[in-house]
Short mmCIF file of C-alpha atoms in Angstrom, two decimals:
data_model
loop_
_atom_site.label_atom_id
_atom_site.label_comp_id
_atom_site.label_asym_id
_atom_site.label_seq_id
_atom_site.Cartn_x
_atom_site.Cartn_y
_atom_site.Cartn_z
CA UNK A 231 4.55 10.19 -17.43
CA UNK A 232 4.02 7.01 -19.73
CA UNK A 233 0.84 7.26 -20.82
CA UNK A 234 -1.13 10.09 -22.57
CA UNK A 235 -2.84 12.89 -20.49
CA UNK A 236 -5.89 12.64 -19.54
CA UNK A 237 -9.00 14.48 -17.66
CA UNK A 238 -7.46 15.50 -14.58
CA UNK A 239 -10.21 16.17 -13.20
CA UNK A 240 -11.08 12.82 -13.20
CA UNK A 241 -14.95 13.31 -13.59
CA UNK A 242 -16.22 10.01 -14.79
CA UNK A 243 -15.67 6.64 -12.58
CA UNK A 244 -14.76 3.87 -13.98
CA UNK A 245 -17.37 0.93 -15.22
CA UNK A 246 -15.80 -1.68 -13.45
CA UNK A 247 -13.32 -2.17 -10.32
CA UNK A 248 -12.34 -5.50 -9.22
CA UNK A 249 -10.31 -5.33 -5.76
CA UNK A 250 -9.13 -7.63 -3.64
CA UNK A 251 -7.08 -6.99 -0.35
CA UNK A 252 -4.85 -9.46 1.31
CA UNK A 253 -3.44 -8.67 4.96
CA UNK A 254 -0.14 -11.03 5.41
CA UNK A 255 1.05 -7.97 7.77
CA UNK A 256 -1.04 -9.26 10.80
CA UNK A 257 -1.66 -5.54 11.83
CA UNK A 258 -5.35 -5.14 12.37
CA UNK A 259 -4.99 -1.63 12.65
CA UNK A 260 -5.54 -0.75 8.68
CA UNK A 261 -8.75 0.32 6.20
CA UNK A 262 -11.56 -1.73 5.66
CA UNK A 263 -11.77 -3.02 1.93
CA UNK A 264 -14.79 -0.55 1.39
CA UNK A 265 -12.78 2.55 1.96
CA UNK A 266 -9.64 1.40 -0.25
CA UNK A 267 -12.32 0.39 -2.76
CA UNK A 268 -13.61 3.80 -2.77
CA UNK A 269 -10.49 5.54 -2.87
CA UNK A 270 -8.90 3.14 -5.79
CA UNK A 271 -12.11 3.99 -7.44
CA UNK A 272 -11.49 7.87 -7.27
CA UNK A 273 -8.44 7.11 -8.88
CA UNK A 274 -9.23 5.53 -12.03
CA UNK A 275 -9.19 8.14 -14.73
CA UNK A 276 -10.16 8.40 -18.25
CA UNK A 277 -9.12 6.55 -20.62
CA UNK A 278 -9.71 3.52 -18.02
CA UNK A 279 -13.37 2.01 -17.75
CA UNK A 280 -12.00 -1.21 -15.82
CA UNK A 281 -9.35 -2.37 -13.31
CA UNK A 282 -8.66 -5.39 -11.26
CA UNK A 283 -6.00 -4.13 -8.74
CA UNK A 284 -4.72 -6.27 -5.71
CA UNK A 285 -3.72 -4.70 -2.93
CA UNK A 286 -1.63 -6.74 -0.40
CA UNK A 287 -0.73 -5.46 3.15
CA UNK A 288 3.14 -6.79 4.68
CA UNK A 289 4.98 -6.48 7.49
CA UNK A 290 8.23 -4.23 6.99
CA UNK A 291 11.30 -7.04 6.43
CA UNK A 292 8.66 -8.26 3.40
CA UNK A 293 8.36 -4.71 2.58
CA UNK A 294 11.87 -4.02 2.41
CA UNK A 295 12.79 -7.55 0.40
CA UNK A 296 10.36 -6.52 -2.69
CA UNK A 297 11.51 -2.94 -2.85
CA UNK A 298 15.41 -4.56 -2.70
CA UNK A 299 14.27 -6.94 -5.15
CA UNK A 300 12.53 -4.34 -7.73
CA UNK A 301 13.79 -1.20 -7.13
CA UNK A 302 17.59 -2.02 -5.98
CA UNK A 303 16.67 0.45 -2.40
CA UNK A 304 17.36 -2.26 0.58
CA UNK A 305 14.74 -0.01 2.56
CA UNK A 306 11.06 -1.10 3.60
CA UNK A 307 9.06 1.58 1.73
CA UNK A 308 5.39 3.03 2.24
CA UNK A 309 4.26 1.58 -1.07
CA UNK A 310 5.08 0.12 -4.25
CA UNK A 311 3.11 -0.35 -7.99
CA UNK A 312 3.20 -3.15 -9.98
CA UNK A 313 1.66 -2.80 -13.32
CA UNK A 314 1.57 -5.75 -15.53
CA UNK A 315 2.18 -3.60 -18.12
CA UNK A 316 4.96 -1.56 -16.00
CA UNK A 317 6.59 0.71 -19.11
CA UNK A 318 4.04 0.44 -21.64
CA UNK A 319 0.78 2.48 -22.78
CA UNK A 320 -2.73 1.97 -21.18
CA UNK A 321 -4.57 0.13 -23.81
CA UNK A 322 -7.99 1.58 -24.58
CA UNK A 323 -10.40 -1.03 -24.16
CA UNK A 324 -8.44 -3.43 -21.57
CA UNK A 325 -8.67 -3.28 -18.05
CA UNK A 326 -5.94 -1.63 -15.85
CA UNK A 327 -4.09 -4.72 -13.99
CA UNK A 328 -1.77 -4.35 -11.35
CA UNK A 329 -0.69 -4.87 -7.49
CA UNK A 330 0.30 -2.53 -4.82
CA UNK A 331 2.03 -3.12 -1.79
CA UNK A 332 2.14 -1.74 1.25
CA UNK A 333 4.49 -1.92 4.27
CA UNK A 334 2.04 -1.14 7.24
CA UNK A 335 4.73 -0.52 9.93
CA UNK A 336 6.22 2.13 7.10
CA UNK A 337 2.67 3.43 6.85
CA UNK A 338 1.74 3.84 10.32
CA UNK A 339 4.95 5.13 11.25
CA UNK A 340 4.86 8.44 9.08
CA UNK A 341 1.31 8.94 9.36
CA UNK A 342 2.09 9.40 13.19
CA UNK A 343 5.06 11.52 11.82
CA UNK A 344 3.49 13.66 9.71
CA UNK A 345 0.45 13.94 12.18
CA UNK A 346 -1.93 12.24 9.42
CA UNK A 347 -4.80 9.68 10.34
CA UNK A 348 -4.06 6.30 9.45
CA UNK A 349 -6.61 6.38 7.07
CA UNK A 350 -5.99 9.67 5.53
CA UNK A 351 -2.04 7.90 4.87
CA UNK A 352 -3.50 5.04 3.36
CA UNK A 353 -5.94 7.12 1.00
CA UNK A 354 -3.13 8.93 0.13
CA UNK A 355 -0.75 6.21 -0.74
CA UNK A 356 -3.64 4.02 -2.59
CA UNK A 357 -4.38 6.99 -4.66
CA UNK A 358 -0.40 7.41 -5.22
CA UNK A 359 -0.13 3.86 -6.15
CA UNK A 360 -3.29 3.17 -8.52
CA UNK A 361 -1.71 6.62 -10.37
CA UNK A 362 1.24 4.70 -10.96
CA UNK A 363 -0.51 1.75 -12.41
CA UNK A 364 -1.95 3.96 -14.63
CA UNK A 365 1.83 5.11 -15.94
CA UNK A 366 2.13 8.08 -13.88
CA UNK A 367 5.79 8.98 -12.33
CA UNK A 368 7.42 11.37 -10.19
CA UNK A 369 10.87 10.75 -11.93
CA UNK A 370 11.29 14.18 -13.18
CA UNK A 371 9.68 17.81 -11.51
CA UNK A 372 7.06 18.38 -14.24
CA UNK A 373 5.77 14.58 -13.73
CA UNK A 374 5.49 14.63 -10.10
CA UNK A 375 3.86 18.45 -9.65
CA UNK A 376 1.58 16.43 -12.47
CA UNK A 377 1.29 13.69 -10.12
CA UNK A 378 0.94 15.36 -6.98
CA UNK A 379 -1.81 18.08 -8.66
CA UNK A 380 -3.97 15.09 -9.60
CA UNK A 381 -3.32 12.99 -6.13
CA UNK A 382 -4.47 16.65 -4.24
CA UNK A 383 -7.58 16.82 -6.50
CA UNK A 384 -8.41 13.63 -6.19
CA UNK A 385 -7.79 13.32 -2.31
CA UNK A 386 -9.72 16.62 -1.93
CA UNK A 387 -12.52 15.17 -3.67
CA UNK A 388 -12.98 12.61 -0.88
CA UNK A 389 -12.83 14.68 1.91
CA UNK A 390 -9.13 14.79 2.44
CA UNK A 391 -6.15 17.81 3.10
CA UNK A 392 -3.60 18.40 0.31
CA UNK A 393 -0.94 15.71 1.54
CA UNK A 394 1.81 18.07 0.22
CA UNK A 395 0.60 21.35 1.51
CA UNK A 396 3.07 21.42 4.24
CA UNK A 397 6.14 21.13 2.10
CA UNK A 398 4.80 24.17 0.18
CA UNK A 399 5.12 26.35 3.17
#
């Protein structure tokens, strides 16, 4: 993890969330903006008090070109983070500012998979990806059972299941 712990258990929301959501997938079959609001909100822990976040929705050969482009992996993925200040330390006092993507046909596809709602997938992944913005990483085992503690809290907290309680068993 990049940035210095914080509250895991999240308590306090933050001041201020700007979101906006742009659907170039064409699929009308994902969230309203009001529940990825919420769930980007439940996200956002201490020390942020401010965010402005877009979230963009793509078809799966955009998908795959950005994660080829960024992450070398000539795949369409379920999400990806950018944070504009991808490697660094939060900055107390400045809003969080960042993008996440997501490939709906990826999304769709393994929540039918895993036998998830669609919109228990995409709570999932937005909380995933606004924990990245905020410099968390599942590069190394003690990172992501940090990462995937805090996702299960906070997806609990609005009404969710664990999303990794299966690969416990």
């Amino acid at each position: 993890m990049k940035s210095a712990k914080r509250n895991p258990a999240g308590l306090r929301l933050a001041e201020r969330l700007s979101l906006s959501v742009d659907n170039r997938s064409g699929d009308a079959a994902v969230p309203s903006r009001a529940d990825f609001v919420r769930w980007a909100r439940a996200a956002l822990l201490p020390p942020v008090r401010s965010a402005e976040v877009s979230l963009t929705l793509v078809g799966e050969e955009e998908g795959r070109t950005l994660n080829r482009d960024y992450r070398g992996k000539d795949y369409a993925t379920n999400v990806l983070s950018f944070a504009l200040n991808e490697g660094g330390e939060l900055v107390p006092g400045l809003p969080l500012v960042g993008d996440i993507v997501f490939a709906t046909g990826v999304v769709a596809r393994e929540a039918a998979e895993q036998g998830k709602t669609l919109a228990a997938h995409y709570a999932h992944l937005t909380v995933h990806g606004m924990l990245h913005l905020q410099g968390y990483d599942h590069l190394e085992d003690d990172d992501a059972d940090e990462m995937e503690a805090l996702e299960s809290a906070i997806l609990a907290r609005l009404g969710y299941a664990n999303p990794y309680a299966e690969e416990a068993v």
